[in-house]
mmCIF file with all atom_site columns, C-alpha atoms and ligand atoms in Angstrom:
data_model
loop_
_atom_site.group_PDB
_atom_site.id
_atom_site.type_symbol
_atom_site.label_atom_id
_atom_site.label_alt_id
_atom_site.label_comp_id
_atom_site.label_asym_id
_atom_site.label_entity_id
_atom_site.label_seq_id
_atom_site.pdbx_PDB_ins_code
_atom_site.Cartn_x
_atom_site.Cartn_y
_atom_site.Cartn_z
_atom_site.occupancy
_atom_site.B_iso_or_equiv
_atom_site.pdbx_formal_charge
_atom_site.auth_seq_id
_atom_site.auth_comp_id
_atom_site.auth_asym_id
_atom_site.auth_atom_id
_atom_site.pdbx_PDB_model_num
ATOM   1   C  CA  . UNK A 1 1   ? 4.657   8.387   20.122  1.00 91.00 ? 1   UNK A CA  1
ATOM   2   C  CA  . UNK A 1 2   ? 3.630   6.482   23.258  1.00 95.00 ? 2   UNK A CA  1
ATOM   3   C  CA  . UNK A 1 3   ? 0.268   7.431   24.542  1.00 96.00 ? 3   UNK A CA  1
ATOM   4   C  CA  . UNK A 1 4   ? -0.042  7.562   28.305  1.00 97.00 ? 4   UNK A CA  1
ATOM   5   C  CA  . UNK A 1 5   ? -3.219  5.596   29.057  1.00 96.00 ? 5   UNK A CA  1
ATOM   6   C  CA  . UNK A 1 6   ? -2.937  5.625   32.827  1.00 96.00 ? 6   UNK A CA  1
ATOM   7   C  CA  . UNK A 1 7   ? -5.635  8.334   33.134  1.00 96.00 ? 7   UNK A CA  1
ATOM   8   C  CA  . UNK A 1 8   ? -8.015  6.136   31.117  1.00 96.00 ? 8   UNK A CA  1
ATOM   9   C  CA  . UNK A 1 9   ? -7.103  3.097   33.159  1.00 94.00 ? 9   UNK A CA  1
ATOM   10  C  CA  . UNK A 1 10  ? -7.879  5.140   36.230  1.00 95.00 ? 10  UNK A CA  1
ATOM   11  C  CA  . UNK A 1 11  ? -11.406 5.888   34.917  1.00 94.00 ? 11  UNK A CA  1
ATOM   12  C  CA  . UNK A 1 12  ? -11.140 8.903   32.607  1.00 96.00 ? 12  UNK A CA  1
ATOM   13  C  CA  . UNK A 1 13  ? -13.475 8.698   29.663  1.00 97.00 ? 13  UNK A CA  1
ATOM   14  C  CA  . UNK A 1 14  ? -11.641 10.283  26.738  1.00 98.00 ? 14  UNK A CA  1
ATOM   15  C  CA  . UNK A 1 15  ? -8.110  10.726  25.419  1.00 97.00 ? 15  UNK A CA  1
ATOM   16  C  CA  . UNK A 1 16  ? -7.595  12.681  22.213  1.00 98.00 ? 16  UNK A CA  1
ATOM   17  C  CA  . UNK A 1 17  ? -4.361  12.712  20.241  1.00 97.00 ? 17  UNK A CA  1
ATOM   18  C  CA  . UNK A 1 18  ? -2.986  14.546  17.249  1.00 97.00 ? 18  UNK A CA  1
ATOM   19  C  CA  . UNK A 1 19  ? 0.637   14.232  16.236  1.00 97.00 ? 19  UNK A CA  1
ATOM   20  C  CA  . UNK A 1 20  ? 3.000   13.713  13.336  1.00 96.00 ? 20  UNK A CA  1
ATOM   21  C  CA  . UNK A 1 21  ? 4.869   10.578  12.523  1.00 94.00 ? 21  UNK A CA  1
ATOM   22  C  CA  . UNK A 1 22  ? 7.751   10.681  10.038  1.00 90.00 ? 22  UNK A CA  1
ATOM   23  C  CA  . UNK A 1 23  ? 7.800   7.785   7.599   1.00 86.00 ? 23  UNK A CA  1
ATOM   24  C  CA  . UNK A 1 24  ? 11.276  6.905   6.437   1.00 77.00 ? 24  UNK A CA  1
ATOM   25  C  CA  . UNK A 1 25  ? 11.841  4.345   3.676   1.00 73.00 ? 25  UNK A CA  1
ATOM   26  C  CA  . UNK A 1 26  ? 15.203  2.819   3.192   1.00 74.00 ? 26  UNK A CA  1
ATOM   27  C  CA  . UNK A 1 27  ? 15.929  3.448   -0.506  1.00 74.00 ? 27  UNK A CA  1
ATOM   28  C  CA  . UNK A 1 28  ? 18.194  0.376   -0.529  1.00 79.00 ? 28  UNK A CA  1
ATOM   29  C  CA  . UNK A 1 29  ? 15.523  -1.976  0.693   1.00 80.00 ? 29  UNK A CA  1
ATOM   30  C  CA  . UNK A 1 30  ? 14.007  -3.233  -2.561  1.00 77.00 ? 30  UNK A CA  1
ATOM   31  C  CA  . UNK A 1 31  ? 11.833  -5.735  -0.670  1.00 76.00 ? 31  UNK A CA  1
ATOM   32  C  CA  . UNK A 1 32  ? 10.005  -2.936  1.156   1.00 76.00 ? 32  UNK A CA  1
ATOM   33  C  CA  . UNK A 1 33  ? 6.395   -2.296  0.104   1.00 72.00 ? 33  UNK A CA  1
ATOM   34  C  CA  . UNK A 1 34  ? 7.319   1.334   0.102   1.00 79.00 ? 34  UNK A CA  1
ATOM   35  C  CA  . UNK A 1 35  ? 10.247  0.928   -2.282  1.00 80.00 ? 35  UNK A CA  1
ATOM   36  C  CA  . UNK A 1 36  ? 10.379  3.858   -4.737  1.00 81.00 ? 36  UNK A CA  1
ATOM   37  C  CA  . UNK A 1 37  ? 7.942   5.933   -2.681  1.00 89.00 ? 37  UNK A CA  1
ATOM   38  C  CA  . UNK A 1 38  ? 8.943   9.051   -0.808  1.00 89.00 ? 38  UNK A CA  1
ATOM   39  C  CA  . UNK A 1 39  ? 7.155   11.085  1.761   1.00 91.00 ? 39  UNK A CA  1
ATOM   40  C  CA  . UNK A 1 40  ? 7.952   14.790  1.637   1.00 91.00 ? 40  UNK A CA  1
ATOM   41  C  CA  . UNK A 1 41  ? 6.222   15.482  4.969   1.00 93.00 ? 41  UNK A CA  1
ATOM   42  C  CA  . UNK A 1 42  ? 5.445   13.420  8.062   1.00 94.00 ? 42  UNK A CA  1
ATOM   43  C  CA  . UNK A 1 43  ? 2.218   11.482  8.356   1.00 95.00 ? 43  UNK A CA  1
ATOM   44  C  CA  . UNK A 1 44  ? -0.538  13.194  10.310  1.00 97.00 ? 44  UNK A CA  1
ATOM   45  C  CA  . UNK A 1 45  ? -2.158  11.021  12.937  1.00 97.00 ? 45  UNK A CA  1
ATOM   46  C  CA  . UNK A 1 46  ? -5.217  11.983  14.933  1.00 98.00 ? 46  UNK A CA  1
ATOM   47  C  CA  . UNK A 1 47  ? -7.986  10.256  16.828  1.00 98.00 ? 47  UNK A CA  1
ATOM   48  C  CA  . UNK A 1 48  ? -9.352  9.443   20.170  1.00 98.00 ? 48  UNK A CA  1
ATOM   49  C  CA  . UNK A 1 49  ? -9.723  6.628   22.637  1.00 98.00 ? 49  UNK A CA  1
ATOM   50  C  CA  . UNK A 1 50  ? -13.009 6.385   24.490  1.00 98.00 ? 50  UNK A CA  1
ATOM   51  C  CA  . UNK A 1 51  ? -13.435 4.490   27.750  1.00 97.00 ? 51  UNK A CA  1
ATOM   52  C  CA  . UNK A 1 52  ? -16.907 3.102   28.393  1.00 95.00 ? 52  UNK A CA  1
ATOM   53  C  CA  . UNK A 1 53  ? -16.946 1.330   31.749  1.00 91.00 ? 53  UNK A CA  1
ATOM   54  C  CA  . UNK A 1 54  ? -13.555 -0.169  31.058  1.00 87.00 ? 54  UNK A CA  1
ATOM   55  C  CA  . UNK A 1 55  ? -14.122 -0.980  27.404  1.00 93.00 ? 55  UNK A CA  1
ATOM   56  C  CA  . UNK A 1 56  ? -11.718 1.096   25.375  1.00 96.00 ? 56  UNK A CA  1
ATOM   57  C  CA  . UNK A 1 57  ? -12.087 1.836   21.741  1.00 97.00 ? 57  UNK A CA  1
ATOM   58  C  CA  . UNK A 1 58  ? -9.687  3.709   19.551  1.00 97.00 ? 58  UNK A CA  1
ATOM   59  C  CA  . UNK A 1 59  ? -10.682 5.512   16.317  1.00 97.00 ? 59  UNK A CA  1
ATOM   60  C  CA  . UNK A 1 60  ? -7.838  6.970   14.325  1.00 97.00 ? 60  UNK A CA  1
ATOM   61  C  CA  . UNK A 1 61  ? -7.188  8.478   10.962  1.00 97.00 ? 61  UNK A CA  1
ATOM   62  C  CA  . UNK A 1 62  ? -3.877  9.063   9.322   1.00 96.00 ? 62  UNK A CA  1
ATOM   63  C  CA  . UNK A 1 63  ? -2.899  10.857  6.131   1.00 96.00 ? 63  UNK A CA  1
ATOM   64  C  CA  . UNK A 1 64  ? 0.372   11.361  4.352   1.00 95.00 ? 64  UNK A CA  1
ATOM   65  C  CA  . UNK A 1 65  ? 1.420   12.980  1.030   1.00 95.00 ? 65  UNK A CA  1
ATOM   66  C  CA  . UNK A 1 66  ? 3.521   10.761  -1.155  1.00 94.00 ? 66  UNK A CA  1
ATOM   67  C  CA  . UNK A 1 67  ? 5.584   10.825  -4.353  1.00 93.00 ? 67  UNK A CA  1
ATOM   68  C  CA  . UNK A 1 68  ? 5.930   7.723   -6.415  1.00 92.00 ? 68  UNK A CA  1
ATOM   69  C  CA  . UNK A 1 69  ? 6.515   6.640   -10.017 1.00 92.00 ? 69  UNK A CA  1
ATOM   70  C  CA  . UNK A 1 70  ? 4.016   5.605   -12.641 1.00 94.00 ? 70  UNK A CA  1
ATOM   71  C  CA  . UNK A 1 71  ? 4.432   1.837   -13.052 1.00 92.00 ? 71  UNK A CA  1
ATOM   72  C  CA  . UNK A 1 72  ? 4.179   2.142   -16.842 1.00 94.00 ? 72  UNK A CA  1
ATOM   73  C  CA  . UNK A 1 73  ? 5.885   5.409   -17.940 1.00 95.00 ? 73  UNK A CA  1
ATOM   74  C  CA  . UNK A 1 74  ? 7.852   6.255   -14.764 1.00 93.00 ? 74  UNK A CA  1
ATOM   75  C  CA  . UNK A 1 75  ? 6.442   9.803   -14.577 1.00 95.00 ? 75  UNK A CA  1
ATOM   76  C  CA  . UNK A 1 76  ? 6.188   11.142  -11.078 1.00 94.00 ? 76  UNK A CA  1
ATOM   77  C  CA  . UNK A 1 77  ? 2.824   10.513  -9.350  1.00 95.00 ? 77  UNK A CA  1
ATOM   78  C  CA  . UNK A 1 78  ? 1.889   12.575  -6.297  1.00 94.00 ? 78  UNK A CA  1
ATOM   79  C  CA  . UNK A 1 79  ? -1.049  12.034  -4.021  1.00 94.00 ? 79  UNK A CA  1
ATOM   80  C  CA  . UNK A 1 80  ? -2.343  11.815  -0.484  1.00 95.00 ? 80  UNK A CA  1
ATOM   81  C  CA  . UNK A 1 81  ? -2.924  8.502   1.181   1.00 95.00 ? 81  UNK A CA  1
ATOM   82  C  CA  . UNK A 1 82  ? -5.402  8.269   4.024   1.00 96.00 ? 82  UNK A CA  1
ATOM   83  C  CA  . UNK A 1 83  ? -6.413  5.439   6.228   1.00 95.00 ? 83  UNK A CA  1
ATOM   84  C  CA  . UNK A 1 84  ? -8.955  5.071   9.029   1.00 95.00 ? 84  UNK A CA  1
ATOM   85  C  CA  . UNK A 1 85  ? -8.606  2.575   11.762  1.00 93.00 ? 85  UNK A CA  1
ATOM   86  C  CA  . UNK A 1 86  ? -10.650 1.281   14.684  1.00 95.00 ? 86  UNK A CA  1
ATOM   87  C  CA  . UNK A 1 87  ? -9.268  -0.940  17.370  1.00 94.00 ? 87  UNK A CA  1
ATOM   88  C  CA  . UNK A 1 88  ? -10.179 -2.242  20.749  1.00 94.00 ? 88  UNK A CA  1
ATOM   89  C  CA  . UNK A 1 89  ? -7.625  -1.161  23.367  1.00 95.00 ? 89  UNK A CA  1
ATOM   90  C  CA  . UNK A 1 90  ? -6.812  -3.553  26.109  1.00 93.00 ? 90  UNK A CA  1
ATOM   91  C  CA  . UNK A 1 91  ? -4.082  -4.665  28.493  1.00 90.00 ? 91  UNK A CA  1
ATOM   92  C  CA  . UNK A 1 92  ? -2.363  -7.960  27.698  1.00 84.00 ? 92  UNK A CA  1
ATOM   93  C  CA  . UNK A 1 93  ? -3.740  -9.685  30.815  1.00 82.00 ? 93  UNK A CA  1
ATOM   94  C  CA  . UNK A 1 94  ? -7.320  -8.849  29.823  1.00 80.00 ? 94  UNK A CA  1
ATOM   95  C  CA  . UNK A 1 95  ? -6.698  -10.439 26.447  1.00 80.00 ? 95  UNK A CA  1
ATOM   96  C  CA  . UNK A 1 96  ? -5.246  -13.608 27.988  1.00 77.00 ? 96  UNK A CA  1
ATOM   97  C  CA  . UNK A 1 97  ? -4.434  -16.317 25.486  1.00 75.00 ? 97  UNK A CA  1
ATOM   98  C  CA  . UNK A 1 98  ? -6.124  -14.740 22.520  1.00 76.00 ? 98  UNK A CA  1
ATOM   99  C  CA  . UNK A 1 99  ? -5.400  -16.119 19.054  1.00 78.00 ? 99  UNK A CA  1
ATOM   100 C  CA  . UNK A 1 100 ? -2.510  -14.591 17.243  1.00 77.00 ? 100 UNK A CA  1
ATOM   101 C  CA  . UNK A 1 101 ? -4.626  -13.709 14.199  1.00 79.00 ? 101 UNK A CA  1
ATOM   102 C  CA  . UNK A 1 102 ? -7.167  -11.912 16.229  1.00 81.00 ? 102 UNK A CA  1
ATOM   103 C  CA  . UNK A 1 103 ? -4.508  -9.671  17.793  1.00 80.00 ? 103 UNK A CA  1
ATOM   104 C  CA  . UNK A 1 104 ? -4.698  -7.300  14.823  1.00 80.00 ? 104 UNK A CA  1
ATOM   105 C  CA  . UNK A 1 105 ? -8.049  -6.068  16.104  1.00 86.00 ? 105 UNK A CA  1
ATOM   106 C  CA  . UNK A 1 106 ? -6.412  -4.881  19.274  1.00 91.00 ? 106 UNK A CA  1
ATOM   107 C  CA  . UNK A 1 107 ? -4.065  -2.200  20.406  1.00 93.00 ? 107 UNK A CA  1
ATOM   108 C  CA  . UNK A 1 108 ? -2.249  -3.536  23.459  1.00 91.00 ? 108 UNK A CA  1
ATOM   109 C  CA  . UNK A 1 109 ? -1.419  -1.496  26.490  1.00 94.00 ? 109 UNK A CA  1
ATOM   110 C  CA  . UNK A 1 110 ? 1.998   -2.244  27.936  1.00 93.00 ? 110 UNK A CA  1
ATOM   111 C  CA  . UNK A 1 111 ? 2.747   -0.855  31.386  1.00 94.00 ? 111 UNK A CA  1
ATOM   112 C  CA  . UNK A 1 112 ? 0.103   1.869   31.064  1.00 95.00 ? 112 UNK A CA  1
ATOM   113 C  CA  . UNK A 1 113 ? 1.317   3.059   27.644  1.00 96.00 ? 113 UNK A CA  1
ATOM   114 C  CA  . UNK A 1 114 ? 0.239   2.421   24.104  1.00 96.00 ? 114 UNK A CA  1
ATOM   115 C  CA  . UNK A 1 115 ? 3.064   2.323   21.516  1.00 94.00 ? 115 UNK A CA  1
ATOM   116 C  CA  . UNK A 1 116 ? 1.506   3.804   18.411  1.00 93.00 ? 116 UNK A CA  1
ATOM   117 C  CA  . UNK A 1 117 ? 4.233   4.129   15.885  1.00 91.00 ? 117 UNK A CA  1
ATOM   118 C  CA  . UNK A 1 118 ? 5.413   0.639   15.033  1.00 88.00 ? 118 UNK A CA  1
ATOM   119 C  CA  . UNK A 1 119 ? 1.886   -0.767  14.551  1.00 88.00 ? 119 UNK A CA  1
ATOM   120 C  CA  . UNK A 1 120 ? 0.999   2.271   12.381  1.00 91.00 ? 120 UNK A CA  1
ATOM   121 C  CA  . UNK A 1 121 ? 4.054   1.842   10.219  1.00 87.00 ? 121 UNK A CA  1
ATOM   122 C  CA  . UNK A 1 122 ? 3.123   -1.819  9.764   1.00 86.00 ? 122 UNK A CA  1
ATOM   123 C  CA  . UNK A 1 123 ? -0.411  -0.846  8.861   1.00 88.00 ? 123 UNK A CA  1
ATOM   124 C  CA  . UNK A 1 124 ? 0.818   1.618   6.270   1.00 89.00 ? 124 UNK A CA  1
ATOM   125 C  CA  . UNK A 1 125 ? 3.114   -1.046  4.707   1.00 85.00 ? 125 UNK A CA  1
ATOM   126 C  CA  . UNK A 1 126 ? 0.134   -3.401  4.471   1.00 87.00 ? 126 UNK A CA  1
ATOM   127 C  CA  . UNK A 1 127 ? -2.393  -0.974  3.037   1.00 90.00 ? 127 UNK A CA  1
ATOM   128 C  CA  . UNK A 1 128 ? -0.231  1.258   0.833   1.00 90.00 ? 128 UNK A CA  1
ATOM   129 C  CA  . UNK A 1 129 ? -0.822  0.737   -2.928  1.00 88.00 ? 129 UNK A CA  1
ATOM   130 C  CA  . UNK A 1 130 ? 1.971   -1.316  -4.493  1.00 84.00 ? 130 UNK A CA  1
ATOM   131 C  CA  . UNK A 1 131 ? 1.468   0.241   -7.918  1.00 88.00 ? 131 UNK A CA  1
ATOM   132 C  CA  . UNK A 1 132 ? 0.670   3.721   -9.185  1.00 92.00 ? 132 UNK A CA  1
ATOM   133 C  CA  . UNK A 1 133 ? -0.414  4.945   -12.574 1.00 94.00 ? 133 UNK A CA  1
ATOM   134 C  CA  . UNK A 1 134 ? -0.140  8.574   -13.751 1.00 95.00 ? 134 UNK A CA  1
ATOM   135 C  CA  . UNK A 1 135 ? -3.597  8.064   -15.335 1.00 94.00 ? 135 UNK A CA  1
ATOM   136 C  CA  . UNK A 1 136 ? -5.893  5.087   -15.883 1.00 93.00 ? 136 UNK A CA  1
ATOM   137 C  CA  . UNK A 1 137 ? -5.041  4.705   -19.569 1.00 95.00 ? 137 UNK A CA  1
ATOM   138 C  CA  . UNK A 1 138 ? -1.317  5.453   -19.407 1.00 96.00 ? 138 UNK A CA  1
ATOM   139 C  CA  . UNK A 1 139 ? 0.183   4.002   -22.611 1.00 95.00 ? 139 UNK A CA  1
ATOM   140 C  CA  . UNK A 1 140 ? 3.589   3.457   -21.021 1.00 95.00 ? 140 UNK A CA  1
ATOM   141 C  CA  . UNK A 1 141 ? 6.927   3.274   -22.743 1.00 94.00 ? 141 UNK A CA  1
ATOM   142 C  CA  . UNK A 1 142 ? 7.728   1.524   -25.976 1.00 92.00 ? 142 UNK A CA  1
ATOM   143 C  CA  . UNK A 1 143 ? 9.357   -1.787  -25.095 1.00 88.00 ? 143 UNK A CA  1
ATOM   144 C  CA  . UNK A 1 144 ? 11.809  -1.336  -27.922 1.00 87.00 ? 144 UNK A CA  1
ATOM   145 C  CA  . UNK A 1 145 ? 12.888  2.286   -28.088 1.00 90.00 ? 145 UNK A CA  1
ATOM   146 C  CA  . UNK A 1 146 ? 11.776  3.490   -24.654 1.00 91.00 ? 146 UNK A CA  1
ATOM   147 C  CA  . UNK A 1 147 ? 9.756   6.410   -25.976 1.00 93.00 ? 147 UNK A CA  1
ATOM   148 C  CA  . UNK A 1 148 ? 6.863   7.666   -23.826 1.00 95.00 ? 148 UNK A CA  1
ATOM   149 C  CA  . UNK A 1 149 ? 3.869   6.606   -25.931 1.00 94.00 ? 149 UNK A CA  1
ATOM   150 C  CA  . UNK A 1 150 ? 1.597   9.110   -24.165 1.00 95.00 ? 150 UNK A CA  1
ATOM   151 C  CA  . UNK A 1 151 ? 3.308   11.703  -26.309 1.00 93.00 ? 151 UNK A CA  1
ATOM   152 C  CA  . UNK A 1 152 ? 2.476   9.941   -29.578 1.00 92.00 ? 152 UNK A CA  1
ATOM   153 C  CA  . UNK A 1 153 ? 3.580   6.826   -31.456 1.00 91.00 ? 153 UNK A CA  1
ATOM   154 C  CA  . UNK A 1 154 ? 7.230   6.120   -31.631 1.00 90.00 ? 154 UNK A CA  1
ATOM   155 C  CA  . UNK A 1 155 ? 7.441   4.794   -35.204 1.00 85.00 ? 155 UNK A CA  1
ATOM   156 C  CA  . UNK A 1 156 ? 8.913   1.385   -34.298 1.00 84.00 ? 156 UNK A CA  1
ATOM   157 C  CA  . UNK A 1 157 ? 7.736   -1.103  -36.926 1.00 64.00 ? 157 UNK A CA  1
ATOM   158 C  CA  . UNK A 1 158 ? 4.507   -2.549  -35.537 1.00 57.00 ? 158 UNK A CA  1
ATOM   159 C  CA  . UNK A 1 159 ? 4.150   -5.117  -38.315 1.00 56.00 ? 159 UNK A CA  1
ATOM   160 C  CA  . UNK A 1 160 ? 7.208   -7.004  -37.086 1.00 60.00 ? 160 UNK A CA  1
ATOM   161 C  CA  . UNK A 1 161 ? 6.021   -10.222 -35.454 1.00 58.00 ? 161 UNK A CA  1
ATOM   162 C  CA  . UNK A 1 162 ? 6.695   -10.806 -31.821 1.00 67.00 ? 162 UNK A CA  1
ATOM   163 C  CA  . UNK A 1 163 ? 9.197   -13.759 -31.812 1.00 70.00 ? 163 UNK A CA  1
ATOM   164 C  CA  . UNK A 1 164 ? 7.057   -15.552 -29.227 1.00 75.00 ? 164 UNK A CA  1
ATOM   165 C  CA  . UNK A 1 165 ? 4.210   -15.626 -31.732 1.00 71.00 ? 165 UNK A CA  1
ATOM   166 C  CA  . UNK A 1 166 ? 6.361   -16.822 -34.662 1.00 72.00 ? 166 UNK A CA  1
ATOM   167 C  CA  . UNK A 1 167 ? 5.400   -20.546 -34.228 1.00 79.00 ? 167 UNK A CA  1
ATOM   168 C  CA  . UNK A 1 168 ? 1.699   -19.631 -34.359 1.00 76.00 ? 168 UNK A CA  1
ATOM   169 C  CA  . UNK A 1 169 ? 2.165   -17.490 -37.469 1.00 71.00 ? 169 UNK A CA  1
ATOM   170 C  CA  . UNK A 1 170 ? 4.005   -20.353 -39.193 1.00 77.00 ? 170 UNK A CA  1
ATOM   171 C  CA  . UNK A 1 171 ? 1.218   -22.784 -38.246 1.00 81.00 ? 171 UNK A CA  1
ATOM   172 C  CA  . UNK A 1 172 ? -1.458  -20.515 -39.694 1.00 78.00 ? 172 UNK A CA  1
ATOM   173 C  CA  . UNK A 1 173 ? 0.541   -20.177 -42.866 1.00 77.00 ? 173 UNK A CA  1
ATOM   174 C  CA  . UNK A 1 174 ? 0.836   -23.953 -43.231 1.00 83.00 ? 174 UNK A CA  1
ATOM   175 C  CA  . UNK A 1 175 ? -2.933  -24.418 -42.656 1.00 81.00 ? 175 UNK A CA  1
ATOM   176 C  CA  . UNK A 1 176 ? -3.644  -21.853 -45.325 1.00 77.00 ? 176 UNK A CA  1
ATOM   177 C  CA  . UNK A 1 177 ? -1.421  -23.687 -47.759 1.00 78.00 ? 177 UNK A CA  1
ATOM   178 C  CA  . UNK A 1 178 ? -2.997  -27.042 -47.013 1.00 79.00 ? 178 UNK A CA  1
ATOM   179 C  CA  . UNK A 1 179 ? -6.416  -25.566 -47.492 1.00 73.00 ? 179 UNK A CA  1
ATOM   180 C  CA  . UNK A 1 180 ? -5.511  -24.215 -50.935 1.00 69.00 ? 180 UNK A CA  1
ATOM   181 C  CA  . UNK A 1 181 ? -3.914  -27.510 -52.044 1.00 67.00 ? 181 UNK A CA  1
ATOM   182 C  CA  . UNK A 1 182 ? -7.109  -29.401 -51.065 1.00 61.00 ? 182 UNK A CA  1
ATOM   183 C  CA  . UNK A 1 183 ? -9.025  -27.483 -53.689 1.00 54.00 ? 183 UNK A CA  1
HETATM 184 ZN ZN1 . ZN  B 2 .   ? 2.265   6.844   -16.773 1.00 96.96 ? 1   ZN  B ZN1 1
HETATM 185 ZN ZN1 . ZN  B 2 .   ? 9.384   2.452   -30.136 1.00 96.96 ? 2   ZN  B ZN1 1
#
């Protein structure tokens, strides 16, 4: 969506918007922040831009339903993600040589229009949670047999020592032996 800001630039005070933006994630792109997440319906975007004597301010909220996987047990997790934004809206020549890192606070008008979608997609990528849990205390899957431990213990032998802890166990054993030989 490109918002036509020419009426505001000509002195109008308010522009309201309300539209839908589809979010598409490339399922092949494992580096994407949205990898493994799907969006069954488009994101809803609504807000307004006010113009107070040439100073333009945008307030916006977006919401989208998502489906993801629990990071521990891989069960499906569904929810709704919402985000509110506020930005100052300005033309590039008003901003002049502003610092790159301050640009994030602005929405920049190009030739009378404001391109909404790409910045919003970037914002979603930045703010979207990277990890989901089906519940706070999800027990996850057994590392050995793969059973979902939320449904009860799997019966794998818990007394078996983790091989990474074996040197420590041997050390403790030796200390015990030395202690008893001292007496
Ligand atoms: Zn889980
Ligand atoms: Zn197991």
